[in-house]
């Protein structure tokens, strides 16, 4: 299973308005560090004890405009989750992504191709190397001078590199943001779906996940923010061990350095 809880918390912290204001051309170094609590660190269907974690992240991206409204972006990133008690629940992952994007009438389209790999399978036994290609569509809707709504949807095909199974994946998410000077308050939710192919002994497994998120952030300088977010996630599945629910709360600091 892919880890979902912390990804939802990260979405509260960043929530970029990518449709109207694409980032400038050139290099960008992103740094992030969070600490928090996860109610179900192993993402299991039975009752689980919560645990605290640390989560550093680093990423490097290069964006090259190709035509009016279009660009090529190449990026690499690495991130970890270190749990205090459930040492086998964390993940250490590296990924590389290439995307071609275009903005048309305020809507952002991106075709992506990515490769990810767990750096320590002893540390993250549930994770495996995979290749994924997909389409992202997002739009930021300005409701007034302070309120905005970001709608994001994605459809993708994930291929496990060991050949055990493949997945069709889809998601739709919305984030409502209220901004007042340097402060921003965010709330949102989403739905995601995954359908596995090539399952050897069982019918094709399908997972459905619903989520809800709340967060607040303070941007003390351009691309410098400290935030705290909480998220709830519940997965329904045709395969009983995949069914679980979790709650995550995480304060986090992030910065982007452009050069």
PDB file of C-alpha atoms in Angstrom:
ATOM      1  CA  UNK A   1       0.000   0.000   0.000  1.00  0.00           C
ATOM      2  CA  UNK A   2       1.133   3.543  -0.681  1.00  0.00           C
ATOM      3  CA  UNK A   3       1.439   5.729   2.369  1.00  0.00           C
ATOM      4  CA  UNK A   4      -1.418   8.242   2.421  1.00  0.00           C
ATOM      5  CA  UNK A   5      -1.565   9.902   5.829  1.00  0.00           C
ATOM      6  CA  UNK A   6       1.501  12.089   5.587  1.00  0.00           C
ATOM      7  CA  UNK A   7       0.864  12.962   1.961  1.00  0.00           C
ATOM      8  CA  UNK A   8      -2.439  14.469   3.052  1.00  0.00           C
ATOM      9  CA  UNK A   9      -0.734  16.458   5.783  1.00  0.00           C
ATOM     10  CA  UNK A  10       1.862  17.746   3.280  1.00  0.00           C
ATOM     11  CA  UNK A  11      -0.958  18.929   1.026  1.00  0.00           C
ATOM     12  CA  UNK A  12      -2.115  21.216   3.815  1.00  0.00           C
ATOM     13  CA  UNK A  13       1.290  22.792   4.114  1.00  0.00           C
ATOM     14  CA  UNK A  14       2.005  23.478   0.462  1.00  0.00           C
ATOM     15  CA  UNK A  15      -1.356  23.723  -1.393  1.00  0.00           C
ATOM     16  CA  UNK A  16       0.206  25.757  -4.262  1.00  0.00           C
ATOM     17  CA  UNK A  17      -1.904  27.969  -6.498  1.00  0.00           C
ATOM     18  CA  UNK A  18      -0.339  26.556  -9.634  1.00  0.00           C
ATOM     19  CA  UNK A  19      -3.035  27.385 -12.178  1.00  0.00           C
ATOM     20  CA  UNK A  20      -2.648  31.193 -12.434  1.00  0.00           C
ATOM     21  CA  UNK A  21       0.921  31.740 -11.234  1.00  0.00           C
ATOM     22  CA  UNK A  22       3.405  29.165 -12.564  1.00  0.00           C
ATOM     23  CA  UNK A  23       6.851  29.237 -10.953  1.00  0.00           C
ATOM     24  CA  UNK A  24       9.635  31.113 -12.754  1.00  0.00           C
ATOM     25  CA  UNK A  25      12.121  29.395 -15.049  1.00  0.00           C
ATOM     26  CA  UNK A  26      15.320  28.002 -13.570  1.00  0.00           C
ATOM     27  CA  UNK A  27      16.316  25.979 -10.556  1.00  0.00           C
ATOM     28  CA  UNK A  28      14.411  25.563  -7.296  1.00  0.00           C
ATOM     29  CA  UNK A  29      15.636  23.820  -4.145  1.00  0.00           C
ATOM     30  CA  UNK A  30      12.840  22.838  -1.742  1.00  0.00           C
ATOM     31  CA  UNK A  31      13.438  21.929   1.887  1.00  0.00           C
ATOM     32  CA  UNK A  32      10.944  20.707   4.450  1.00  0.00           C
ATOM     33  CA  UNK A  33      10.916  19.340   7.955  1.00  0.00           C
ATOM     34  CA  UNK A  34       7.989  18.155  10.022  1.00  0.00           C
ATOM     35  CA  UNK A  35       7.234  16.337  13.240  1.00  0.00           C
ATOM     36  CA  UNK A  36       3.915  14.967  14.321  1.00  0.00           C
ATOM     37  CA  UNK A  37       1.702  12.091  15.390  1.00  0.00           C
ATOM     38  CA  UNK A  38       0.053   9.365  13.307  1.00  0.00           C
ATOM     39  CA  UNK A  39      -2.750   7.237  14.761  1.00  0.00           C
ATOM     40  CA  UNK A  40      -2.070   4.197  12.534  1.00  0.00           C
ATOM     41  CA  UNK A  41       1.600   4.186  11.470  1.00  0.00           C
ATOM     42  CA  UNK A  42       1.486   0.689   9.908  1.00  0.00           C
ATOM     43  CA  UNK A  43      -1.770   1.425   8.033  1.00  0.00           C
ATOM     44  CA  UNK A  44      -3.443  -1.791   9.195  1.00  0.00           C
ATOM     45  CA  UNK A  45      -7.103  -2.738   9.520  1.00  0.00           C
ATOM     46  CA  UNK A  46      -6.868  -3.891  13.157  1.00  0.00           C
ATOM     47  CA  UNK A  47      -6.644  -1.591  16.161  1.00  0.00           C
ATOM     48  CA  UNK A  48      -3.299   0.215  16.219  1.00  0.00           C
ATOM     49  CA  UNK A  49      -1.378   2.408  18.649  1.00  0.00           C
ATOM     50  CA  UNK A  50      -0.395   5.863  17.480  1.00  0.00           C
ATOM     51  CA  UNK A  51       3.209   6.968  17.223  1.00  0.00           C
ATOM     52  CA  UNK A  52       5.243  10.144  16.775  1.00  0.00           C
ATOM     53  CA  UNK A  53       7.412  10.756  13.733  1.00  0.00           C
ATOM     54  CA  UNK A  54       9.938  13.056  12.086  1.00  0.00           C
ATOM     55  CA  UNK A  55       9.762  13.736   8.350  1.00  0.00           C
ATOM     56  CA  UNK A  56      12.566  15.571   6.502  1.00  0.00           C
ATOM     57  CA  UNK A  57      12.301  16.222   2.750  1.00  0.00           C
ATOM     58  CA  UNK A  58      14.514  17.687   0.046  1.00  0.00           C
ATOM     59  CA  UNK A  59      13.876  18.298  -3.635  1.00  0.00           C
ATOM     60  CA  UNK A  60      15.565  19.890  -6.632  1.00  0.00           C
ATOM     61  CA  UNK A  61      13.693  20.965  -9.774  1.00  0.00           C
ATOM     62  CA  UNK A  62      14.502  22.704 -13.046  1.00  0.00           C
ATOM     63  CA  UNK A  63      11.779  24.415 -15.096  1.00  0.00           C
ATOM     64  CA  UNK A  64      12.309  25.375 -18.744  1.00  0.00           C
ATOM     65  CA  UNK A  65       9.594  27.272 -20.665  1.00  0.00           C
ATOM     66  CA  UNK A  66       8.910  25.699 -24.083  1.00  0.00           C
ATOM     67  CA  UNK A  67       6.138  27.931 -25.521  1.00  0.00           C
ATOM     68  CA  UNK A  68       3.617  30.476 -24.307  1.00  0.00           C
ATOM     69  CA  UNK A  69       2.009  28.813 -21.290  1.00  0.00           C
ATOM     70  CA  UNK A  70       3.997  25.566 -21.678  1.00  0.00           C
ATOM     71  CA  UNK A  71       7.058  24.257 -19.822  1.00  0.00           C
ATOM     72  CA  UNK A  72       9.211  21.215 -19.135  1.00  0.00           C
ATOM     73  CA  UNK A  73       9.991  20.462 -15.477  1.00  0.00           C
ATOM     74  CA  UNK A  74      12.563  17.927 -14.286  1.00  0.00           C
ATOM     75  CA  UNK A  75      12.773  17.133 -10.582  1.00  0.00           C
ATOM     76  CA  UNK A  76      14.331  14.768  -8.070  1.00  0.00           C
ATOM     77  CA  UNK A  77      13.331  14.421  -4.425  1.00  0.00           C
ATOM     78  CA  UNK A  78      13.914  12.347  -1.317  1.00  0.00           C
ATOM     79  CA  UNK A  79      11.913  12.035   1.874  1.00  0.00           C
ATOM     80  CA  UNK A  80      11.771   9.975   5.055  1.00  0.00           C
ATOM     81  CA  UNK A  81       9.488   9.143   7.950  1.00  0.00           C
ATOM     82  CA  UNK A  82      11.171   8.134  11.201  1.00  0.00           C
ATOM     83  CA  UNK A  83       8.866   6.723  13.875  1.00  0.00           C
ATOM     84  CA  UNK A  84       9.740   6.689  17.553  1.00  0.00           C
ATOM     85  CA  UNK A  85       8.391   3.221  18.376  1.00  0.00           C
ATOM     86  CA  UNK A  86       7.137   1.547  15.161  1.00  0.00           C
ATOM     87  CA  UNK A  87      10.510   1.486  13.430  1.00  0.00           C
ATOM     88  CA  UNK A  88       9.289  -0.695  10.527  1.00  0.00           C
ATOM     89  CA  UNK A  89       6.438   1.717   9.751  1.00  0.00           C
ATOM     90  CA  UNK A  90       8.496   4.495   8.215  1.00  0.00           C
ATOM     91  CA  UNK A  91       9.564   4.999   4.645  1.00  0.00           C
ATOM     92  CA  UNK A  92      12.725   6.260   2.964  1.00  0.00           C
ATOM     93  CA  UNK A  93      11.969   7.093  -0.650  1.00  0.00           C
ATOM     94  CA  UNK A  94      13.633   8.779  -3.623  1.00  0.00           C
ATOM     95  CA  UNK A  95      11.873   9.793  -6.810  1.00  0.00           C
ATOM     96  CA  UNK A  96      12.546  11.447 -10.170  1.00  0.00           C
ATOM     97  CA  UNK A  97       9.860  13.070 -12.318  1.00  0.00           C
ATOM     98  CA  UNK A  98       9.607  14.715 -15.733  1.00  0.00           C
ATOM     99  CA  UNK A  99       6.515  16.691 -16.707  1.00  0.00           C
ATOM    100  CA  UNK A 100       5.304  18.763 -19.639  1.00  0.00           C
ATOM    101  CA  UNK A 101       2.723  21.328 -18.585  1.00  0.00           C
ATOM    102  CA  UNK A 102       0.463  23.866 -20.240  1.00  0.00           C
ATOM    103  CA  UNK A 103      -1.860  26.550 -18.904  1.00  0.00           C
ATOM    104  CA  UNK A 104      -5.025  27.075 -20.934  1.00  0.00           C
ATOM    105  CA  UNK A 105      -7.632  29.632 -19.886  1.00  0.00           C
ATOM    106  CA  UNK A 106      -6.540  29.476 -16.261  1.00  0.00           C
ATOM    107  CA  UNK A 107      -6.451  25.669 -16.053  1.00  0.00           C
ATOM    108  CA  UNK A 108      -3.178  23.832 -15.517  1.00  0.00           C
ATOM    109  CA  UNK A 109      -2.529  20.565 -17.405  1.00  0.00           C
ATOM    110  CA  UNK A 110       0.565  18.390 -16.825  1.00  0.00           C
ATOM    111  CA  UNK A 111       1.619  15.079 -18.346  1.00  0.00           C
ATOM    112  CA  UNK A 112       4.007  13.369 -15.921  1.00  0.00           C
ATOM    113  CA  UNK A 113       6.407  10.440 -15.957  1.00  0.00           C
ATOM    114  CA  UNK A 114       7.961   9.407 -12.655  1.00  0.00           C
ATOM    115  CA  UNK A 115      10.105   6.740 -11.061  1.00  0.00           C
ATOM    116  CA  UNK A 116      10.242   6.106  -7.322  1.00  0.00           C
ATOM    117  CA  UNK A 117      12.239   3.719  -5.185  1.00  0.00           C
ATOM    118  CA  UNK A 118      12.316   2.808  -1.512  1.00  0.00           C
ATOM    119  CA  UNK A 119      15.851   3.292  -0.221  1.00  0.00           C
ATOM    120  CA  UNK A 120      15.567   0.693   2.530  1.00  0.00           C
ATOM    121  CA  UNK A 121      13.243  -2.272   2.158  1.00  0.00           C
ATOM    122  CA  UNK A 122      14.023  -3.466   5.677  1.00  0.00           C
ATOM    123  CA  UNK A 123      12.834  -0.080   6.891  1.00  0.00           C
ATOM    124  CA  UNK A 124       9.742  -0.005   4.642  1.00  0.00           C
ATOM    125  CA  UNK A 125       8.710  -3.527   3.731  1.00  0.00           C
ATOM    126  CA  UNK A 126       5.436  -2.469   2.100  1.00  0.00           C
ATOM    127  CA  UNK A 127       7.084  -0.229  -0.470  1.00  0.00           C
ATOM    128  CA  UNK A 128       8.557  -1.171  -3.839  1.00  0.00           C
ATOM    129  CA  UNK A 129      10.043   0.521  -6.896  1.00  0.00           C
ATOM    130  CA  UNK A 130       7.508   1.682  -9.452  1.00  0.00           C
ATOM    131  CA  UNK A 131       7.074   3.716 -12.623  1.00  0.00           C
ATOM    132  CA  UNK A 132       4.059   5.982 -12.996  1.00  0.00           C
ATOM    133  CA  UNK A 133       2.748   8.142 -15.826  1.00  0.00           C
ATOM    134  CA  UNK A 134      -0.337  10.296 -15.610  1.00  0.00           C
ATOM    135  CA  UNK A 135      -2.260  13.471 -16.271  1.00  0.00           C
ATOM    136  CA  UNK A 136      -2.806  16.246 -13.699  1.00  0.00           C
ATOM    137  CA  UNK A 137      -5.483  18.920 -14.116  1.00  0.00           C
ATOM    138  CA  UNK A 138      -5.895  21.757 -11.621  1.00  0.00           C
ATOM    139  CA  UNK A 139      -7.557  25.124 -11.413  1.00  0.00           C
ATOM    140  CA  UNK A 140      -7.533  27.848  -8.792  1.00  0.00           C
ATOM    141  CA  UNK A 141     -10.811  29.725  -8.549  1.00  0.00           C
ATOM    142  CA  UNK A 142     -10.626  33.160  -6.896  1.00  0.00           C
ATOM    143  CA  UNK A 143     -13.868  33.606  -4.935  1.00  0.00           C
ATOM    144  CA  UNK A 144     -12.936  37.122  -3.784  1.00  0.00           C
ATOM    145  CA  UNK A 145      -9.758  38.952  -2.758  1.00  0.00           C
ATOM    146  CA  UNK A 146      -9.171  36.566   0.196  1.00  0.00           C
ATOM    147  CA  UNK A 147     -10.982  33.312  -0.556  1.00  0.00           C
ATOM    148  CA  UNK A 148      -9.853  30.830  -3.230  1.00  0.00           C
ATOM    149  CA  UNK A 149     -10.640  27.242  -4.161  1.00  0.00           C
ATOM    150  CA  UNK A 150      -8.035  24.897  -5.647  1.00  0.00           C
ATOM    151  CA  UNK A 151      -9.460  21.875  -7.483  1.00  0.00           C
ATOM    152  CA  UNK A 152      -6.988  19.132  -8.420  1.00  0.00           C
ATOM    153  CA  UNK A 153      -7.594  15.858 -10.242  1.00  0.00           C
ATOM    154  CA  UNK A 154      -5.214  13.156 -11.432  1.00  0.00           C
ATOM    155  CA  UNK A 155      -5.434   9.967 -13.492  1.00  0.00           C
ATOM    156  CA  UNK A 156      -2.406   7.672 -13.635  1.00  0.00           C
ATOM    157  CA  UNK A 157      -1.041   4.242 -14.453  1.00  0.00           C
ATOM    158  CA  UNK A 158       1.456   2.759 -11.953  1.00  0.00           C
ATOM    159  CA  UNK A 159       3.669  -0.187 -12.931  1.00  0.00           C
ATOM    160  CA  UNK A 160       5.432  -2.080 -10.146  1.00  0.00           C
ATOM    161  CA  UNK A 161       8.956  -2.766 -11.325  1.00  0.00           C
ATOM    162  CA  UNK A 162       9.067  -6.258  -9.816  1.00  0.00           C
ATOM    163  CA  UNK A 163       6.074  -7.216 -11.963  1.00  0.00           C
ATOM    164  CA  UNK A 164       3.833  -8.266  -9.075  1.00  0.00           C
ATOM    165  CA  UNK A 165       0.937  -5.984 -10.040  1.00  0.00           C
ATOM    166  CA  UNK A 166       0.026  -2.785 -11.854  1.00  0.00           C
ATOM    167  CA  UNK A 167      -2.510  -0.131 -10.882  1.00  0.00           C
ATOM    168  CA  UNK A 168      -4.940   2.295 -12.421  1.00  0.00           C
ATOM    169  CA  UNK A 169      -5.164   5.285 -10.095  1.00  0.00           C
ATOM    170  CA  UNK A 170      -7.386   8.347  -9.918  1.00  0.00           C
ATOM    171  CA  UNK A 171      -8.093  11.141  -7.452  1.00  0.00           C
ATOM    172  CA  UNK A 172      -9.943  14.408  -7.045  1.00  0.00           C
ATOM    173  CA  UNK A 173      -9.274  16.935  -4.281  1.00  0.00           C
ATOM    174  CA  UNK A 174     -10.421  20.392  -3.298  1.00  0.00           C
ATOM    175  CA  UNK A 175      -8.779  22.918  -0.973  1.00  0.00           C
ATOM    176  CA  UNK A 176     -10.530  26.083   0.203  1.00  0.00           C
ATOM    177  CA  UNK A 177      -8.101  28.798   1.353  1.00  0.00           C
ATOM    178  CA  UNK A 178      -8.632  32.039   3.234  1.00  0.00           C
ATOM    179  CA  UNK A 179      -5.624  34.358   3.142  1.00  0.00           C
ATOM    180  CA  UNK A 180      -5.042  37.382   5.362  1.00  0.00           C
ATOM    181  CA  UNK A 181      -1.674  39.097   4.854  1.00  0.00           C
ATOM    182  CA  UNK A 182       0.880  36.397   5.799  1.00  0.00           C
ATOM    183  CA  UNK A 183      -1.647  33.979   7.316  1.00  0.00           C
ATOM    184  CA  UNK A 184      -3.641  31.365   5.411  1.00  0.00           C
ATOM    185  CA  UNK A 185      -6.312  28.977   6.646  1.00  0.00           C
ATOM    186  CA  UNK A 186      -7.029  25.839   4.597  1.00  0.00           C
ATOM    187  CA  UNK A 187      -9.601  23.105   4.607  1.00  0.00           C
ATOM    188  CA  UNK A 188     -10.311  20.448   2.064  1.00  0.00           C
ATOM    189  CA  UNK A 189     -11.068  16.870   1.222  1.00  0.00           C
ATOM    190  CA  UNK A 190     -10.766  14.341  -1.501  1.00  0.00           C
ATOM    191  CA  UNK A 191     -11.459  10.945  -2.962  1.00  0.00           C
ATOM    192  CA  UNK A 192      -8.996   8.517  -4.545  1.00  0.00           C
ATOM    193  CA  UNK A 193      -9.371   5.167  -6.293  1.00  0.00           C
ATOM    194  CA  UNK A 194      -6.861   2.430  -7.120  1.00  0.00           C
ATOM    195  CA  UNK A 195      -7.497  -0.744  -9.129  1.00  0.00           C
ATOM    196  CA  UNK A 196      -4.840  -3.462  -9.170  1.00  0.00           C
ATOM    197  CA  UNK A 197      -4.092  -5.601 -12.219  1.00  0.00           C
ATOM    198  CA  UNK A 198      -2.380  -8.981 -12.351  1.00  0.00           C
ATOM    199  CA  UNK A 199      -3.362 -10.029  -8.831  1.00  0.00           C
ATOM    200  CA  UNK A 200      -2.292 -13.721  -8.854  1.00  0.00           C
ATOM    201  CA  UNK A 201      -4.848 -15.498  -6.631  1.00  0.00           C
ATOM    202  CA  UNK A 202      -7.603 -12.952  -5.932  1.00  0.00           C
ATOM    203  CA  UNK A 203     -10.065 -10.862  -7.946  1.00  0.00           C
ATOM    204  CA  UNK A 204      -8.720  -7.482  -8.940  1.00  0.00           C
ATOM    205  CA  UNK A 205      -8.322  -5.438  -5.761  1.00  0.00           C
ATOM    206  CA  UNK A 206      -9.858  -1.980  -5.671  1.00  0.00           C
ATOM    207  CA  UNK A 207      -9.258   0.603  -2.934  1.00  0.00           C
ATOM    208  CA  UNK A 208     -11.348   3.731  -2.302  1.00  0.00           C
ATOM    209  CA  UNK A 209     -10.073   6.407   0.053  1.00  0.00           C
ATOM    210  CA  UNK A 210     -11.867   9.458   1.420  1.00  0.00           C
ATOM    211  CA  UNK A 211     -10.030  12.192   3.295  1.00  0.00           C
ATOM    212  CA  UNK A 212     -10.564  15.487   5.114  1.00  0.00           C
ATOM    213  CA  UNK A 213      -7.975  18.122   5.991  1.00  0.00           C
ATOM    214  CA  UNK A 214      -7.573  21.303   8.054  1.00  0.00           C
ATOM    215  CA  UNK A 215      -4.548  23.539   8.395  1.00  0.00           C
ATOM    216  CA  UNK A 216      -3.138  26.993   9.033  1.00  0.00           C
ATOM    217  CA  UNK A 217       0.104  28.477   7.744  1.00  0.00           C
ATOM    218  CA  UNK A 218       2.222  31.592   8.258  1.00  0.00           C
ATOM    219  CA  UNK A 219       4.463  32.760   5.388  1.00  0.00           C
ATOM    220  CA  UNK A 220       6.981  35.095   7.004  1.00  0.00           C
ATOM    221  CA  UNK A 221       8.801  35.656   3.668  1.00  0.00           C
ATOM    222  CA  UNK A 222       8.319  34.667   0.043  1.00  0.00           C
ATOM    223  CA  UNK A 223       8.434  30.830  -0.215  1.00  0.00           C
ATOM    224  CA  UNK A 224       9.146  30.522   3.547  1.00  0.00           C
ATOM    225  CA  UNK A 225       6.333  29.046   5.630  1.00  0.00           C
ATOM    226  CA  UNK A 226       5.569  27.346   8.898  1.00  0.00           C
ATOM    227  CA  UNK A 227       2.277  25.494   9.137  1.00  0.00           C
ATOM    228  CA  UNK A 228       0.317  22.959  11.122  1.00  0.00           C
ATOM    229  CA  UNK A 229      -2.189  20.573   9.610  1.00  0.00           C
ATOM    230  CA  UNK A 230      -4.407  17.693  10.568  1.00  0.00           C
ATOM    231  CA  UNK A 231      -5.888  15.063   8.261  1.00  0.00           C
ATOM    232  CA  UNK A 232      -8.254  12.127   8.514  1.00  0.00           C
ATOM    233  CA  UNK A 233      -8.158   9.294   5.982  1.00  0.00           C
ATOM    234  CA  UNK A 234     -10.258   6.147   5.591  1.00  0.00           C
ATOM    235  CA  UNK A 235      -9.705   3.437   2.997  1.00  0.00           C
ATOM    236  CA  UNK A 236     -12.416   1.018   1.886  1.00  0.00           C
ATOM    237  CA  UNK A 237     -11.197  -1.978  -0.096  1.00  0.00           C
ATOM    238  CA  UNK A 238     -12.340  -5.198  -1.697  1.00  0.00           C
ATOM    239  CA  UNK A 239      -9.374  -6.783   0.148  1.00  0.00           C
ATOM    240  CA  UNK A 240      -9.908  -6.723   3.911  1.00  0.00           C
ATOM    241  CA  UNK A 241      -6.252  -6.160   5.015  1.00  0.00           C
ATOM    242  CA  UNK A 242      -6.180  -2.949   2.965  1.00  0.00           C
ATOM    243  CA  UNK A 243      -9.025  -1.375   4.965  1.00  0.00           C
ATOM    244  CA  UNK A 244      -7.885   1.117   7.562  1.00  0.00           C
ATOM    245  CA  UNK A 245      -8.409   4.606   8.931  1.00  0.00           C
ATOM    246  CA  UNK A 246      -5.944   7.076  10.362  1.00  0.00           C
ATOM    247  CA  UNK A 247      -5.535  10.560  11.777  1.00  0.00           C
ATOM    248  CA  UNK A 248      -2.395  12.678  11.418  1.00  0.00           C
ATOM    249  CA  UNK A 249      -1.392  16.001  12.938  1.00  0.00           C
ATOM    250  CA  UNK A 250       1.835  17.671  11.894  1.00  0.00           C
ATOM    251  CA  UNK A 251       3.575  21.022  12.355  1.00  0.00           C
ATOM    252  CA  UNK A 252       5.946  21.666   9.471  1.00  0.00           C
ATOM    253  CA  UNK A 253       8.379  24.277   8.176  1.00  0.00           C
ATOM    254  CA  UNK A 254       9.215  24.575   4.479  1.00  0.00           C
ATOM    255  CA  UNK A 255      11.273  26.803   2.214  1.00  0.00           C
ATOM    256  CA  UNK A 256      11.968  27.083  -1.517  1.00  0.00           C
ATOM    257  CA  UNK A 257      15.210  28.630  -2.760  1.00  0.00           C
ATOM    258  CA  UNK A 258      15.187  29.744  -6.415  1.00  0.00           C
ATOM    259  CA  UNK A 259      18.338  30.384  -8.423  1.00  0.00           C
TER     260      UNK A 259
END
